[in-house]
């Protein structure tokens, strides 16, 4: 017998600890829309602080003007340029255009590795 007692006792303790860990982690954290709704009801002020106020929708004319301006003054070496252009497409509700746009620098970067 060693300092911990019998090996059966140690295995029993280890199994119990492992089982408790699994049981606790099963209840750990599910963060979905139901969780958010419950948190909003439970703590509306905290939800307002965390979520902030919803962003006002962007002006489509201004976004189209931004796209024209960015395309007229291309800065393809600038990540900010790509980000601004893709962001304008996203804000217009055109995610497929943003994805198509970003495929080029992604392919170029992959080729340079």
Backbone as a printed PyTorch tensor [residue, N CA C, xyz], in Angstrom:
tensor([[[  0.8410,  -1.1620,   0.0000],
         [  0.0000,   0.0000,   0.0000],
         [  0.8980,   1.2410,   0.0000]],

        [[  0.5230,   2.2660,  -0.7750],
         [  1.3300,   3.4750,  -0.8290],
         [  0.7100,   4.5680,   0.0440]],

        [[  1.2390,   5.7820,  -0.0480],
         [  0.7960,   6.8840,   0.8040],
         [ -0.6620,   7.2500,   0.5620]],

        [[ -1.1770,   6.9860,  -0.6070],
         [ -2.5690,   7.3360,  -0.9320],
         [ -3.5430,   6.2260,  -0.5640]],

        [[ -3.0750,   5.1530,  -0.1310],
         [ -3.9580,   4.0240,   0.1540],
         [ -3.9270,   3.0730,  -1.0070]],

        [[ -4.9490,   2.3210,  -1.1210],
         [ -4.9650,   1.3210,  -2.1870],
         [ -5.1820,   1.9770,  -3.5400]],

        [[ -4.7020,   1.3190,  -4.5710],
         [ -4.8640,   1.8500,  -5.9210],
         [ -6.3470,   1.8670,  -6.3150]],

        [[ -7.1470,   0.9980,  -5.7470],
         [ -8.5850,   0.9850,  -6.0100],
         [ -9.2150,   2.2660,  -5.4830]],

        [[ -8.7850,   2.6850,  -4.3050],
         [ -9.3010,   3.9180,  -3.6980],
         [ -8.9480,   5.1230,  -4.5730]],

        [[ -7.7220,   5.1670,  -5.0560],
         [ -7.2710,   6.2720,  -5.9020],
         [ -8.0570,   6.2840,  -7.2040]],

        [[ -8.2610,   5.1050,  -7.8050],
         [ -9.0510,   5.0350,  -9.0340],
         [-10.4780,   5.4870,  -8.7970]],

        [[-11.0430,   5.1320,  -7.6670],
         [-12.4140,   5.5230,  -7.3280],
         [-12.5180,   7.0490,  -7.2130]],

        [[-11.5490,   7.6600,  -6.5410],
         [-11.5290,   9.1230,  -6.3950],
         [-11.3630,   9.7870,  -7.7620]],

        [[-10.4430,   9.2830,  -8.5750],
         [-10.1990,   9.8600,  -9.8930],
         [-11.4400,   9.7520, -10.7730]],

        [[-12.1160,   8.6120, -10.7090],
         [-13.3400,   8.4220, -11.4920],
         [-14.4310,   9.3730, -11.0280]],

        [[-14.5670,   9.5550,  -9.7310],
         [-15.5720,  10.4610,  -9.1780],
         [-15.3090,  11.8990,  -9.6120]],

        [[-14.0530,  12.3100,  -9.5200],
         [-13.6860,  13.6710,  -9.9250],
         [-13.9610,  13.8700, -11.4110]],

        [[-13.6120,  12.9070, -12.2310],
         [-13.8550,  12.9990, -13.6700],
         [-15.3470,  13.0760, -13.9650]],

        [[-16.1330,  12.2550, -13.2870],
         [-17.5810,  12.2590, -13.4980],
         [-18.1840,  13.5990, -13.0950]],

        [[-17.7230,  14.1430, -11.9820],
         [-18.2260,  15.4500, -11.5510],
         [-17.8350,  16.5370, -12.5540]],

        [[-16.6390,  16.4460, -13.0850],
         [-16.2040,  17.4130, -14.0870],
         [-17.0690,  17.3830, -15.3190]],

        [[-17.4160,  16.1960, -15.7760],
         [-18.2880,  16.0490, -16.9400],
         [-19.6740,  16.5990, -16.6220]],

        [[-20.1940,  16.2870, -15.4460],
         [-21.5230,  16.7610, -15.0680],
         [-21.5660,  18.2800, -14.9900]],

        [[-20.5430,  18.8810, -14.4160],
         [-20.5040,  20.3350, -14.2980],
         [-20.3610,  20.9750, -15.6640]],

        [[-19.4990,  20.4260, -16.5240],
         [-19.3000,  21.0310, -17.8270],
         [-20.5360,  20.8990, -18.7090]],

        [[-21.3760,  19.9220, -18.4560],
         [-22.6000,  19.7710, -19.2330],
         [-23.5360,  20.9480, -19.0110]],

        [[-23.4420,  21.5790, -17.8420],
         [-24.2870,  22.7220, -17.5360],
         [-23.5240,  24.0400, -17.6740]],

        [[-22.3320,  23.9950, -18.1880],
         [-21.4330,  25.1470, -18.1680],
         [-22.0040,  26.3680, -18.8800]],

        [[-22.1310,  26.3210, -20.1790],
         [-22.4970,  27.5410, -20.8680],
         [-23.0840,  27.2340, -22.2360]],

        [[-24.3460,  27.5160, -22.3620],
         [-24.9840,  27.4950, -23.6700],
         [-25.3610,  28.9470, -23.9240]],

        [[-24.7520,  29.5480, -24.9220],
         [-24.9940,  30.9600, -25.1760],
         [-25.6250,  31.0830, -26.5550]],

        [[-26.9570,  31.0560, -26.5690],
         [-27.6980,  31.1740, -27.8070],
         [-28.7390,  32.2770, -27.6580]],

        [[-29.6550,  32.3820, -28.6100],
         [-30.6470,  33.4630, -28.5630],
         [-31.5510,  33.3550, -27.3450]],

        [[-31.8260,  32.1280, -26.8820],
         [-32.6550,  31.9730, -25.6820],
         [-31.9270,  32.5170, -24.4530]],

        [[-30.6270,  32.2400, -24.3630],
         [-29.8370,  32.7470, -23.2410],
         [-29.8330,  34.2690, -23.2370]],

        [[-29.6410,  34.8520, -24.4050],
         [-29.6070,  36.3060, -24.5100],
         [-30.9540,  36.9040, -24.1240]],

        [[-32.0380,  36.2930, -24.5770],
         [-33.3740,  36.8000, -24.2250],
         [-33.6010,  36.7300, -22.7220]],

        [[-33.1860,  35.6330, -22.0850],
         [-33.3350,  35.5090, -20.6360],
         [-32.5050,  36.5570, -19.9030]],

        [[-31.2870,  36.7890, -20.3780],
         [-30.4330,  37.7940, -19.7500],
         [-31.0200,  39.1930, -19.8980]],

        [[-31.6330,  39.4750, -21.0420],
         [-32.2590,  40.7840, -21.2450],
         [-33.4030,  40.9990, -20.2650]],

        [[-34.1820,  39.9370, -20.0120],
         [-35.2970,  40.0320, -19.0740],
         [-34.7730,  40.1870, -17.6490]],

        [[-33.7660,  39.4010, -17.3230],
         [-33.2300,  39.3900, -15.9640],
         [-32.4800,  40.6880, -15.6360]],

        [[-31.7200,  41.2000, -16.5810],
         [-30.8840,  42.3850, -16.3370],
         [-30.9490,  43.3330, -17.5360]],

        [[-32.0470,  44.0560, -17.6950],
         [-32.1660,  44.9090, -18.8870],
         [-31.1050,  46.0030, -18.9730]],

        [[-30.7140,  46.5800, -17.8190],
         [-29.6880,  47.6290, -17.8750],
         [-28.3420,  47.0520, -18.3110]],

        [[-28.0060,  45.8710, -17.8030],
         [-26.7470,  45.2420, -18.1790],
         [-26.7620,  44.8940, -19.6730]],

        [[-27.8860,  44.4020, -20.1550],
         [-27.9920,  44.0670, -21.5780],
         [-27.8060,  45.3160, -22.4320]],

        [[-28.3620,  46.4400, -22.0030],
         [-28.2140,  47.6860, -22.7570],
         [-26.7590,  48.1260, -22.7940]],

        [[-26.0480,  47.9450, -21.6850],
         [-24.6380,  48.3200, -21.6330],
         [-23.8170,  47.4260, -22.5560]],

        [[-24.0750,  46.1310, -22.4970],
         [-23.2990,  45.1750, -23.2930],
         [-23.6210,  45.3030, -24.7750]],

        [[-24.9060,  45.3630, -25.0910],
         [-25.3120,  45.3610, -26.4930],
         [-25.2680,  46.7410, -27.1270]],

        [[-25.3820,  47.7720, -26.3060],
         [-25.4320,  49.1280, -26.8540],
         [-26.7090,  49.3260, -27.6380]],

        [[-26.8540,  50.4740, -28.1940],
         [-28.0450,  50.7100, -29.0030],
         [-27.7730,  50.2220, -30.4150]],

        [[-28.8100,  49.7540, -31.0940],
         [-28.5780,  49.2500, -32.4440],
         [-28.0770,  50.3640, -33.3600]],

        [[-27.1850,  49.9860, -34.2310],
         [-26.6040,  50.9420, -35.1630],
         [-27.6530,  51.3520, -36.1930]],

        [[-27.6990,  52.6210, -36.4760],
         [-28.6320,  53.1120, -37.4960],
         [-28.2250,  52.5370, -38.8500]],

        [[-29.2120,  52.1970, -39.6740],
         [-28.8520,  51.6570, -40.9830],
         [-28.0810,  52.7010, -41.7930]],

        [[-27.1450,  52.2350, -42.5640],
         [-26.3310,  53.1220, -43.3840],
         [-27.1350,  53.6380, -44.5640]],

        [[-26.7620,  54.8020, -45.0130],
         [-27.3990,  55.4150, -46.1760],
         [-26.8890,  54.7160, -47.4400]],

        [[-27.7820,  54.0450, -48.1820],
         [-27.3370,  53.3120, -49.3750],
         [-26.6380,  54.2040, -50.3980]],

        [[-27.0950,  55.4490, -50.5660],
         [-26.4540,  56.3420, -51.5400],
         [-25.0120,  56.6300, -51.1290]],

        [[-24.8150,  56.8580, -49.8430],
         [-23.4620,  57.1220, -49.3500],
         [-22.5750,  55.8960, -49.5240]],

        [[-23.1420,  54.7070, -49.3060],
         [-22.3500,  53.4810, -49.4740],
         [-21.9800,  53.2590, -50.9350]],

        [[-22.9250,  53.5150, -51.8350],
         [-22.6110,  53.3900, -53.2720],
         [-21.5260,  54.3920, -53.6610]],

        [[-21.6260,  55.6100, -53.1250],
         [-20.6030,  56.6290, -53.4060],
         [-19.2460,  56.1850, -52.8580]],

        [[-19.2400,  55.5580, -51.6830],
         [-17.9790,  55.0730, -51.1030],
         [-17.3740,  53.9990, -51.9940]],

        [[-18.2050,  53.1000, -52.4990],
         [-17.7080,  52.0270, -53.3760],
         [-17.0820,  52.6250, -54.6370]],

        [[-17.7780,  53.5940, -55.2470],
         [-17.2450,  54.2440, -56.4540],
         [-15.9210,  54.9300, -56.1440]],

        [[-15.8570,  55.6530, -55.0250],
         [-14.6350,  56.3530, -54.6190],
         [-13.4890,  55.3740, -54.3760]],

        [[-13.7700,  54.3000, -53.6480],
         [-12.7260,  53.3140, -53.3580],
         [-12.2310,  52.6280, -54.6270]],

        [[-13.1490,  52.3140, -55.5320],
         [-12.7350,  51.6560, -56.7700],
         [-11.9720,  52.6210, -57.6820]],

        [[-12.2790,  53.9110, -57.5990],
         [-11.5730,  54.8940, -58.4170],
         [-10.1490,  55.1190, -57.9060]],

        [[ -9.9560,  54.9490, -56.6190],
         [ -8.6390,  55.1710, -56.0080],
         [ -8.1750,  53.8790, -55.3240]],

        [[ -7.8310,  52.9300, -56.1410],
         [ -7.4680,  51.6030, -55.6330],
         [ -6.1690,  51.6420, -54.8360]],

        [[ -6.2060,  50.9790, -53.7060],
         [ -5.0100,  50.8180, -52.8620],
         [ -4.9100,  49.3450, -52.4740]],

        [[ -4.6820,  48.5160, -53.4590],
         [ -4.7370,  47.0750, -53.2570],
         [ -3.6850,  46.5380, -52.3000]],

        [[ -2.6730,  47.3380, -51.9860],
         [ -1.6690,  46.9020, -51.0020],
         [ -2.1250,  47.1910, -49.5730]],

        [[ -3.2460,  47.8870, -49.4290],
         [ -3.7480,  48.2960, -48.1160],
         [ -4.8890,  47.3880, -47.6520]],

        [[ -4.6800,  46.7530, -46.5120],
         [ -5.7500,  45.9170, -45.9470],
         [ -6.9690,  46.7650, -45.6080]],

        [[ -6.7450,  48.0110, -45.1920],
         [ -7.8630,  48.9030, -44.8500],
         [ -8.7330,  49.1780, -46.0800]],

        [[ -8.1100,  49.3110, -47.2520],
         [ -8.8730,  49.5490, -48.4730],
         [ -9.7980,  48.3660, -48.7640]],

        [[ -9.2440,  47.1490, -48.6920],
         [-10.0480,  45.9500, -48.9300],
         [-11.1760,  45.8580, -47.8970]],

        [[-10.8410,  46.1340, -46.6540],
         [-11.8150,  46.0580, -45.5760],
         [-12.9440,  47.0690, -45.7730]],

        [[-12.5910,  48.3160, -46.1350],
         [-13.6140,  49.3460, -46.3490],
         [-14.5360,  48.9830, -47.5080]],

        [[-13.9590,  48.4850, -48.5870],
         [-14.7610,  48.1320, -49.7540],
         [-15.6810,  46.9470, -49.4430]],

        [[-15.1350,  45.9160, -48.8360],
         [-15.9660,  44.7570, -48.4640],
         [-17.0290,  45.1660, -47.4520]],

        [[-16.6720,  46.0230, -46.4990],
         [-17.6350,  46.4880, -45.5030],
         [-18.7920,  47.2410, -46.1340]],

        [[-18.5070,  48.0530, -47.1420],
         [-19.5740,  48.7770, -47.8350],
         [-20.5370,  47.7930, -48.5000]],

        [[-19.9890,  46.7720, -49.1310],
         [-20.8590,  45.7550, -49.7430],
         [-21.7010,  45.0390, -48.6730]],

        [[-21.0860,  44.7060, -47.5650],
         [-21.8280,  44.0360, -46.4950],
         [-22.9470,  44.9170, -45.9560]],

        [[-22.6520,  46.1940, -45.7490],
         [-23.6690,  47.1090, -45.2290],
         [-24.8150,  47.3070, -46.2150]],

        [[-24.5500,  47.1000, -47.4920],
         [-25.6100,  47.1790, -48.5020],
         [-26.3930,  45.8720, -48.6090]],

        [[-26.0000,  44.8860, -47.8180],
         [-26.6830,  43.5910, -47.8890],
         [-26.2350,  42.7610, -49.0690]],

        [[-24.9840,  42.9550, -49.4910],
         [-24.4360,  42.2250, -50.6350],
         [-23.2210,  41.4070, -50.2070]],

        [[-23.4390,  40.4280, -49.3220],
         [-22.2970,  39.6530, -48.8260],
         [-21.5790,  38.8660, -49.9160]],

        [[-22.2940,  38.4180, -50.9390],
         [-21.6080,  37.6430, -51.9840],
         [-20.6080,  38.5170, -52.7390]],

        [[-20.9230,  39.8120, -52.9230],
         [-19.9630,  40.7150, -53.5620],
         [-18.7350,  40.9140, -52.6780]],

        [[-18.9610,  41.0050, -51.3620],
         [-17.8420,  41.1550, -50.4240],
         [-16.9450,  39.9160, -50.4620]],

        [[-17.5630,  38.7420, -50.5030],
         [-16.7850,  37.4950, -50.5440],
         [-15.9840,  37.4120, -51.8320]],

        [[-16.6350,  37.7010, -52.9600],
         [-15.9250,  37.6760, -54.2470],
         [-14.7480,  38.6420, -54.2390]],

        [[-14.9730,  39.8180, -53.6850],
         [-13.9230,  40.8260, -53.6120],
         [-12.7400,  40.3180, -52.8050]],

        [[-13.0030,  39.6950, -51.6730],
         [-11.9260,  39.2720, -50.7770],
         [-11.2540,  37.9690, -51.1980]],

        [[-11.8240,  37.2720, -52.1860],
         [-11.1740,  36.0470, -52.6650],
         [ -9.8250,  36.3570, -53.3090]],

        [[ -9.7310,  37.4750, -54.0010],
         [ -8.4780,  37.8130, -54.6830],
         [ -7.3210,  38.0060, -53.7070]],

        [[ -7.4540,  38.8780, -52.6970],
         [ -6.3040,  39.0100, -51.7840],
         [ -6.0370,  37.7340, -50.9930]],

        [[ -7.0700,  36.9540, -50.7320],
         [ -6.8590,  35.7000, -50.0000],
         [ -6.0460,  34.7330, -50.8520]],

        [[ -6.3730,  34.6270, -52.1480],
         [ -5.6280,  33.7620, -53.0480],
         [ -4.1910,  34.2670, -53.2160]],

        [[ -4.0520,  35.5850, -53.3310],
         [ -2.7120,  36.1750, -53.4930],
         [ -1.8550,  35.9000, -52.2680]],

        [[ -2.4490,  36.0250, -51.0980],
         [ -1.7020,  35.7740, -49.8610],
         [ -1.3020,  34.2990, -49.7530]],

        [[ -2.2400,  33.4020, -50.1050],
         [ -1.9480,  31.9700, -50.0400],
         [ -0.8310,  31.6020, -51.0140]],

        [[ -0.8090,  32.2380, -52.1760],
         [  0.2200,  31.9500, -53.1770],
         [  1.5960,  32.4340, -52.7300]],

        [[  1.6240,  33.4750, -51.8940],
         [  2.9130,  34.0280, -51.4640],
         [  3.5380,  33.2560, -50.3200]],

        [[  2.8350,  32.3080, -49.7780],
         [  3.3660,  31.5340, -48.6280],
         [  4.2390,  30.4200, -49.0700]]])
